[in-house]
Coordinates of C-alpha atoms in Angstrom, one line a residue:
X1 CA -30.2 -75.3 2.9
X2 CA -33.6 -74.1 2.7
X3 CA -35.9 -74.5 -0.6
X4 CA -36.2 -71.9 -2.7
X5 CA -39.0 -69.6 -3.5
X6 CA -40.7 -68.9 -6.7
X7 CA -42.1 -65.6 -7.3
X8 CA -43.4 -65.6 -10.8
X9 CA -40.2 -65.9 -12.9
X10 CA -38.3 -64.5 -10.3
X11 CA -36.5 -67.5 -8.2
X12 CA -35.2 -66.2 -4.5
X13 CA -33.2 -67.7 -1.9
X14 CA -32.9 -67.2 2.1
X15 CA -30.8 -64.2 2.9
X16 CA -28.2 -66.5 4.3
X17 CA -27.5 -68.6 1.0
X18 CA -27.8 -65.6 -0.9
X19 CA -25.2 -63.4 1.2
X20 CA -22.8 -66.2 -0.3
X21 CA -23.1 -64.4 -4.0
X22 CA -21.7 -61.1 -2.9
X23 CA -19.1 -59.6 -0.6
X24 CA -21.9 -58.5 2.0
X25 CA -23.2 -59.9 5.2
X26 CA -26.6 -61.9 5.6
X27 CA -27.3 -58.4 8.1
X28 CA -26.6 -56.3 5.4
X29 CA -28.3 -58.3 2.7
X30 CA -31.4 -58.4 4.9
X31 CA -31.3 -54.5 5.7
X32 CA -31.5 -54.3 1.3
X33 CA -34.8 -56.6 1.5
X34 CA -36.2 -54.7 3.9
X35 CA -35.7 -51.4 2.0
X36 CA -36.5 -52.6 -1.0
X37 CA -33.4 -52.1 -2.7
X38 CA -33.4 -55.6 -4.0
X39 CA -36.4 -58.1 -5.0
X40 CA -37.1 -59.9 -2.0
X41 CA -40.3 -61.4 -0.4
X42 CA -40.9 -62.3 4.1
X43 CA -42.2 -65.6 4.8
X44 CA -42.9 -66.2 8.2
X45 CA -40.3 -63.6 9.6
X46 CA -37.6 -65.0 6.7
X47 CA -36.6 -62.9 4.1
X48 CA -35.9 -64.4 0.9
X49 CA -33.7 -62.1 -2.3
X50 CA -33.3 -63.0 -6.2
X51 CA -30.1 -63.5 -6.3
X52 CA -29.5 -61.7 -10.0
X53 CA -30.9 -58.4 -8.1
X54 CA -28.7 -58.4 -5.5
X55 CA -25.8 -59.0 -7.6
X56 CA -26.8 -56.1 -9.8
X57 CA -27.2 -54.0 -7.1
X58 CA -23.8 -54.8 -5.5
X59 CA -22.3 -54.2 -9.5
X60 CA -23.6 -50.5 -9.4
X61 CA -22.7 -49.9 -5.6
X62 CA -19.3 -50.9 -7.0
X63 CA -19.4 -48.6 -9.7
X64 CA -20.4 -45.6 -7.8
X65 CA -17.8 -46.4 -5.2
X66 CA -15.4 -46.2 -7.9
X67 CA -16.1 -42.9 -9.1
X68 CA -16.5 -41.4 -6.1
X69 CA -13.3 -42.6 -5.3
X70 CA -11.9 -40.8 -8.7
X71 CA -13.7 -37.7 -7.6
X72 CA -12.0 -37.5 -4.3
X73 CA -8.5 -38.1 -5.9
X74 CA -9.1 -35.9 -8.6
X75 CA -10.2 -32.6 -6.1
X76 CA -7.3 -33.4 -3.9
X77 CA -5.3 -33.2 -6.9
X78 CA -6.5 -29.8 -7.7
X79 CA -6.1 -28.9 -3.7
X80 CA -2.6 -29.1 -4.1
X81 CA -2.3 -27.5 -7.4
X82 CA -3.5 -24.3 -6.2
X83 CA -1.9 -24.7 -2.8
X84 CA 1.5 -24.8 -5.0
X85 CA 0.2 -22.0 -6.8
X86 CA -0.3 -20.3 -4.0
X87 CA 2.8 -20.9 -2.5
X88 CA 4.6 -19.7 -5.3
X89 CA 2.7 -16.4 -5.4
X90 CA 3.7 -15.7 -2.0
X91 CA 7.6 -16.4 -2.6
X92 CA 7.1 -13.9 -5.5
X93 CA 5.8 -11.1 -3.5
X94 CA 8.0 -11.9 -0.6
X95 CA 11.3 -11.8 -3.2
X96 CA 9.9 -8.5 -4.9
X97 CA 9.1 -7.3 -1.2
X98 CA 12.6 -7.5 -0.4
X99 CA 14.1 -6.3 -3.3
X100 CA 12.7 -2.9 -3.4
X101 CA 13.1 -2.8 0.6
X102 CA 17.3 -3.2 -0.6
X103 CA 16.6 -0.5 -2.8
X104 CA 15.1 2.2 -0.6
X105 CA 17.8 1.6 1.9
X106 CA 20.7 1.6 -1.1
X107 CA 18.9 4.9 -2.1
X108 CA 18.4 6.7 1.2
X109 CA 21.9 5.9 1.9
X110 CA 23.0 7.5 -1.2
X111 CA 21.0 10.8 -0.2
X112 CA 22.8 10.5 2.9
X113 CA 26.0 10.4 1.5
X114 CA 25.7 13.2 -0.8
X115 CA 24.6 15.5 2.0
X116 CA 26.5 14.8 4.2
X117 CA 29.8 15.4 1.9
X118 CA 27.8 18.6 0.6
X119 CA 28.2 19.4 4.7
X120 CA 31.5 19.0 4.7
X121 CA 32.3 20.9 1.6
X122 CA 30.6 23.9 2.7
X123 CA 32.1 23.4 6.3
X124 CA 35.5 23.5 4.7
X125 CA 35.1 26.0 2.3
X126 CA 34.0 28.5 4.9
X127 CA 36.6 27.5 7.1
X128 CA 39.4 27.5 4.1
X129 CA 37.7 29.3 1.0
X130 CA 36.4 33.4 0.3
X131 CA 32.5 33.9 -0.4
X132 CA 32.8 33.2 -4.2
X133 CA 33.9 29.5 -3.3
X134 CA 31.1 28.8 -0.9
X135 CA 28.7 30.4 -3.5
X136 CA 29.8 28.4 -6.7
X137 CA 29.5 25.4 -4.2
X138 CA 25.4 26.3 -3.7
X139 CA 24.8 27.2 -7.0
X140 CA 26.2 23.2 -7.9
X141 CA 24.1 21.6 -5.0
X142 CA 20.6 23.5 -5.8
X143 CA 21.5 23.9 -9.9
X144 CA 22.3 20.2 -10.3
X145 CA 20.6 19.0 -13.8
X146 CA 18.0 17.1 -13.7
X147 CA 19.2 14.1 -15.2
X148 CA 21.2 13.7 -11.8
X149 CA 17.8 13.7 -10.0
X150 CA 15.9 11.7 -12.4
X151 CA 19.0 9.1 -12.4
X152 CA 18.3 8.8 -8.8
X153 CA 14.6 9.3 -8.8
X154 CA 14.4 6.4 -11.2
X155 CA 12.3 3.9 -9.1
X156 CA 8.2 4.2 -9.0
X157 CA 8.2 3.0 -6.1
X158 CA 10.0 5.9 -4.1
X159 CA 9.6 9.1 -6.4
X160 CA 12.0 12.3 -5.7
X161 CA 11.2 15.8 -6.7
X162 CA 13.7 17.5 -8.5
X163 CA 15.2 20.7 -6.7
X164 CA 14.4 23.5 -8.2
X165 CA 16.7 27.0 -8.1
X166 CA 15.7 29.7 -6.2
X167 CA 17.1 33.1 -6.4
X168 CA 16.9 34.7 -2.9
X169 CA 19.2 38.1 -3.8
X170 CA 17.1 40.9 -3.0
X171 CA 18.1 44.8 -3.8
X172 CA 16.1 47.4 -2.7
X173 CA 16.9 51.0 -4.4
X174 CA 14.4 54.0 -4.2
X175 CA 16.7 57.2 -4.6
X176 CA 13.5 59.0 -3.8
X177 CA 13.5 58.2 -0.2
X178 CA 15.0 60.6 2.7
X179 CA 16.8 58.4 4.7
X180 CA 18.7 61.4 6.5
X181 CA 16.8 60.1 9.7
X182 CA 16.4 56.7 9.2
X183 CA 14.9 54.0 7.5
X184 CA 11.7 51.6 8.8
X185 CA 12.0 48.0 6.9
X186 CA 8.7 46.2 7.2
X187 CA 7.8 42.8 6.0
X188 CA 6.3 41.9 2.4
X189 CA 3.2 40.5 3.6
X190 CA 2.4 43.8 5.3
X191 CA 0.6 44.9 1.6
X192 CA -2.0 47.2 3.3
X193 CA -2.4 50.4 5.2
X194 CA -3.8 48.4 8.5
X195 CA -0.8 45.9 8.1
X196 CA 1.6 48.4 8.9
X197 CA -0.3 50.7 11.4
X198 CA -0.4 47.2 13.5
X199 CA 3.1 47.6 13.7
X200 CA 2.9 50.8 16.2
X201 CA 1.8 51.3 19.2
X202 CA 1.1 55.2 18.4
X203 CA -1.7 56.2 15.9
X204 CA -0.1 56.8 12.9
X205 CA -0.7 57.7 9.0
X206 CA 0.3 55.4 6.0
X207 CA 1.3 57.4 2.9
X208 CA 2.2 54.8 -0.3
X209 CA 4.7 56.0 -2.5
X210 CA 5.2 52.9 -4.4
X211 CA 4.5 49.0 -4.1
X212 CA 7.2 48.5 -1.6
X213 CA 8.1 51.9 -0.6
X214 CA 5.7 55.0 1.8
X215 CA 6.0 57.7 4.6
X216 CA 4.6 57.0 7.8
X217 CA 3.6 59.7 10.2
X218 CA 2.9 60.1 13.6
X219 CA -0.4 62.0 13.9
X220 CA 0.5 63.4 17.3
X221 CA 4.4 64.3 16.9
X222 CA 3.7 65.2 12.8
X223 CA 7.0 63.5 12.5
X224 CA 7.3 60.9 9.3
X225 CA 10.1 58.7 8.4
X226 CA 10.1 57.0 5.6
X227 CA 9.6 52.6 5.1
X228 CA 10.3 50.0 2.6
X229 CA 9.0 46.3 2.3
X230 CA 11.2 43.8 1.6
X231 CA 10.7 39.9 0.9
X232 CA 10.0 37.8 4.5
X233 CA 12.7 35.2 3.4
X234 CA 15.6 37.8 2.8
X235 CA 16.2 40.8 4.8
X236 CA 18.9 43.4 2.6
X237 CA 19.4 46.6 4.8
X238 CA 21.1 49.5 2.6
X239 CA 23.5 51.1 4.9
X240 CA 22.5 54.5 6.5
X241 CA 24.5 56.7 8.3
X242 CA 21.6 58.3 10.9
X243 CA 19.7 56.2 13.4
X244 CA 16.4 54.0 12.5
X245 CA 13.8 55.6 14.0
X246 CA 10.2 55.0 14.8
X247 CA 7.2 57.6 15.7

């Protein structure tokens, strides 16, 4: 045991002795002298440490060990919180995922369903039923309210538009026309003069009588039938008795 040194009221021991105080080893307590973490003084290559300094210094490394420590726990802690959190969230979306998946397919099978029994209705009342019959049956499949639609449509996720009824029945009645010789239909979108001289191969004259109705007339031959313009969609041919010719 070596004596100890006095340095003013301070009193300090070898490292050796003083590495007995504290849970550290003399290496460690020498590497703190040299640093100058703790009061300590060299004498002839020995280092010599207050003993009260040292112990203070291992109270505070304690302390901070401790809340680091606390800190560690305490982010981990929050870690799996919010990988919980984020589990759940996933098993949410992956439930609601598959939930409206079930309802698309339960809905596109239902659209299936209904036309393919709106096939076989029409397919058996043509087979087994007059005009009226297949008529009323069209009238029920494109005039269905739209509550039916809406009732179906009911999901945001997978909007339907509701059908709406067109009427398609064209007449076309012009008692003005001579149709002794024949009459030339032409489509609707044919509104203009050119429109219908494109449809000739001879140079011809356009003469409008009305919106849908005119003469035509071959410059060369001075012959004219007459022409009417009906819808593209529908096609309605009054019944003539003479031949459809062109010039």
């Amino acid at each position: 045991m070596s004596a100890p040194v006095r340095l003013g009221k301070a009193q300090l021991i070898s490292v050796k002795e003083a590495a007995e105080f504290v849970p550290y080893s003399r290496d460690y307590v020498a590497r703190l002298a040299r640093e100058g973490k703790v009061i300590a003084v060299q004498i002839d290559r020995q280092w010599y440490v207050e003993v009260i300094s040292l112990q203070n210094f291992f109270a505070h490394a304690s302390i901070e060990e401790s809340v680091r420590k606390r800190h560690l726990s305490l982010k981990r802690k929050h870690d799996l919180e919010v990988k919980e959190v984020y589990q759940s969230q996933l098993s949410a979306i992956a439930v609601k995922h598959r939930r409206v998946t079930r309802s698309a397919f339960l809905q596109t099978c239902f659209i299936l369903l209904c036309g393919f029994s709106a096939g076989l209705s029409f397919i058996a009342a043509n087979e087994w039923g007059d005009a009226a019959h297949v008529q009323s049956l069209a009238q029920f499949f494109l005039l269905a309210p739209a509550a039916q639609t809406a009732s179906v449509a009911g999901s945001a996720a997978y909007p339907f538009t509701t059908l709406q009824a067109v009427d398609t029945h064209v007449s076309v009645t012009d008692e003005a026309l001579d149709m002794s010789r024949g009459i030339v239909v032409l489509p609707q979108h044919a509104t203009s003069s050119d429109a219908v001289e494109d449809f000739f191969s001879d140079p011809v004259t356009v003469n409008m009588i009305s919106t849908t109705t005119g003469e035509i007339r071959n410059t060369v031959s001075n012959e004219s039938v007459p022409f009417v313009k009906i819808p593209d969609h529908t096609v309605v041919v009054p019944e003539v008795t003479g031949n459809v010719g062109t010039p």
